[in-house]
Coordinates of C-alpha atoms in Angstrom, one line a residue:
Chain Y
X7 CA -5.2 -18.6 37.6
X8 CA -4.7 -21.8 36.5
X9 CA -3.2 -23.0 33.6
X10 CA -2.9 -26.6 31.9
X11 CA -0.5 -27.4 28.7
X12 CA -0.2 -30.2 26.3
X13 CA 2.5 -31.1 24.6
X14 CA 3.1 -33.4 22.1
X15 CA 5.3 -35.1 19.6
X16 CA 4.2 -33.5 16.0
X17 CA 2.5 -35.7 13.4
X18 CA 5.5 -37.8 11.9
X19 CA 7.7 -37.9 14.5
X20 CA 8.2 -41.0 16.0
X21 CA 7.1 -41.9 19.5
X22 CA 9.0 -45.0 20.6
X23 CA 7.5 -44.4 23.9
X24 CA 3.8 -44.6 22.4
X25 CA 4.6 -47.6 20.6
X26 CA 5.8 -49.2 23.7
X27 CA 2.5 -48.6 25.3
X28 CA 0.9 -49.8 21.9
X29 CA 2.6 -53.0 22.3
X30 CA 2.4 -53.8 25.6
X31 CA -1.3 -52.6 26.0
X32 CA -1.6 -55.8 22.8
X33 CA 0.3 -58.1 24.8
X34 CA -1.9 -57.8 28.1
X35 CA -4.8 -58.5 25.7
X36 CA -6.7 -55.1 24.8
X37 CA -7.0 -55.3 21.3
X38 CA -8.4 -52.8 18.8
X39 CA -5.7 -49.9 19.9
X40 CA -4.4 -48.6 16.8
X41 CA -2.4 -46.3 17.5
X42 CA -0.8 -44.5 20.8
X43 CA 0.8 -41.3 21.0
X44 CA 2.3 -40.2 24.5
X45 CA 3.4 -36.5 25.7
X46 CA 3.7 -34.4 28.7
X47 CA 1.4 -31.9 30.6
X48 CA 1.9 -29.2 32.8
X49 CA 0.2 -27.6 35.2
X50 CA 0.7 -24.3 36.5
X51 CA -0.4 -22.0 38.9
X52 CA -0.1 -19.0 38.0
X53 CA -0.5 -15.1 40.3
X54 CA -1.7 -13.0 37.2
X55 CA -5.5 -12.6 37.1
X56 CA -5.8 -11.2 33.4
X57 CA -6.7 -14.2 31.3
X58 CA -5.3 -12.8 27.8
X59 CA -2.2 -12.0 29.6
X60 CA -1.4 -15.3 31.2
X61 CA -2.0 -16.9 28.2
X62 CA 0.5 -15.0 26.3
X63 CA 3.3 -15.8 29.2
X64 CA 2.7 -19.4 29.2
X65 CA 3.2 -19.5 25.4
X66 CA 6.5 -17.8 25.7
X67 CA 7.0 -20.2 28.7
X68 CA 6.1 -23.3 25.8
X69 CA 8.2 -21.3 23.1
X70 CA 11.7 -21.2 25.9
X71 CA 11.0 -24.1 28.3
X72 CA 8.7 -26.2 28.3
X73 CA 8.2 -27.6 24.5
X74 CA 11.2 -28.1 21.4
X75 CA 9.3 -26.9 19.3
X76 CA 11.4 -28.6 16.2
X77 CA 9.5 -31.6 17.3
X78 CA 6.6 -31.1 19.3
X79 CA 3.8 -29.0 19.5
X80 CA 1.9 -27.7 22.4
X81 CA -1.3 -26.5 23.0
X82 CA -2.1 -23.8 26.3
X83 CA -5.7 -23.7 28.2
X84 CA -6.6 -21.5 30.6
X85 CA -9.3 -22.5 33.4
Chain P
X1 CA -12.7 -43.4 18.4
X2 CA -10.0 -41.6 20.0
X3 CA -9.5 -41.3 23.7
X4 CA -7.4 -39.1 26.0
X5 CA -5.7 -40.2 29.3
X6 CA -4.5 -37.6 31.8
X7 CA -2.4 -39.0 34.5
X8 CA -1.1 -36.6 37.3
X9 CA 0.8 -37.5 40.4
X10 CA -1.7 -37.3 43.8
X11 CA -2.0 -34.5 45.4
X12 CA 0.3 -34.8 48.1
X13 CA 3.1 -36.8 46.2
X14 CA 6.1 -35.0 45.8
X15 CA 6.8 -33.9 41.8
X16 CA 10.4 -33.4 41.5
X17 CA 9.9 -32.7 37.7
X18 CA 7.5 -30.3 37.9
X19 CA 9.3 -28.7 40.6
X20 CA 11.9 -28.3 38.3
X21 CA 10.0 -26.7 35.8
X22 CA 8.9 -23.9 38.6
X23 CA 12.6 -23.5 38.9
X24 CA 13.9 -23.0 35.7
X25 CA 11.0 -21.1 34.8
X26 CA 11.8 -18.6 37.6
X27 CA 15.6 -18.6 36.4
X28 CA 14.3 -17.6 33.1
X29 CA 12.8 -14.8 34.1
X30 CA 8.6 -15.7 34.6
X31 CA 7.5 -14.6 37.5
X32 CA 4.0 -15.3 39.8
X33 CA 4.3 -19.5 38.7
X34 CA 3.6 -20.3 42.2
X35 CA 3.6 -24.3 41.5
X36 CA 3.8 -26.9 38.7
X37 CA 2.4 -30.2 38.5
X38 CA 4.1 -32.4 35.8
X39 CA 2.4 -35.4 34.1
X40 CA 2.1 -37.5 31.0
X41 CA -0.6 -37.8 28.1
X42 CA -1.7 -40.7 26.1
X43 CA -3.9 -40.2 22.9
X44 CA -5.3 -43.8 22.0
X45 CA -7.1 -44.6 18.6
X46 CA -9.6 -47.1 18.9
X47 CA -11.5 -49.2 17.0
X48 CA -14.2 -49.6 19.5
X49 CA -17.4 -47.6 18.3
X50 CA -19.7 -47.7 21.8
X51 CA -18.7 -44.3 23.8
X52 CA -19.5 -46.2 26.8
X53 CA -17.7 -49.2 25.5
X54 CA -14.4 -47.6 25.0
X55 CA -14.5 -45.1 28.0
X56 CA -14.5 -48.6 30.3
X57 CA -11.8 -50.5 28.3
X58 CA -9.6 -47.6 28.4
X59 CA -10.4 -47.4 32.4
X60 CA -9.2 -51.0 32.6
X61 CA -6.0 -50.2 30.7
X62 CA -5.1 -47.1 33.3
X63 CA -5.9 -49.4 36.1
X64 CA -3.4 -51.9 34.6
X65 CA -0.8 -50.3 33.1
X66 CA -1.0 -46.4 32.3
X67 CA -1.1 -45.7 35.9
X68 CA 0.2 -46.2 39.1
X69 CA -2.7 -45.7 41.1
X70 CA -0.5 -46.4 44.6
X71 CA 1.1 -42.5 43.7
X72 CA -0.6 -41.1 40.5
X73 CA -4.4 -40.2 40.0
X74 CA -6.2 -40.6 35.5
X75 CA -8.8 -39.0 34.1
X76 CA -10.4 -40.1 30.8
X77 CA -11.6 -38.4 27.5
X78 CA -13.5 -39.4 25.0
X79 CA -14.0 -37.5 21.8

């Protein structure tokens, strides 16, 4: 079972690295970007075969590992 | 109009950060993740209103700077 998750900065925390991208996408002449936030996915491959189940794991993986969840948020979907 | 860029490493290129992730997730206790792919998100606001519009600009901007297409593979959202 496969398993893809987002995560992200939260809402009013800055992204320096987003703003980066911003600015340099401005600078190589693609205007009308307003705004740019970056983060990280992760795929995983998981053996479990009950969907409810691997979802639950994955969000304890996002809750230990994989996200700080002070300042980002993460989202978990299961294909 | 707000866009979503996925872009992975190629099948076939190695993914030391994601291999990590398999590790540490194994030290922590999870088992059955048999692999992990890492890569990076980029949520864009646009001001462009055409669907089709946006979804080629925003293909112009993998191929010039999100991406390395030599080593990493995009995929484009738009919603």
């Amino acid at each position: 079972m496969k398993a893809r998750v987002h995560v992200m900065l939260k809402n009013g925390v800055l992204d320096p690295q987003g703003e980066a991208v911003r600015h340099a996408l401005g600078t190589l002449g693609f205007e009308g970007v307003e705004a740019v936030r970056q983060g990280k996915v992760i795929e995983l491959d998981l053996a479990e075969t009950d969907k409810a189940k691997a979802e639950a794991s994955v969000a304890k993986m996002c809750e230990k590992l994989l996200a700080n969840t002070v300042i980002e948020s993460y989202s978990v979907e299961i294909a």
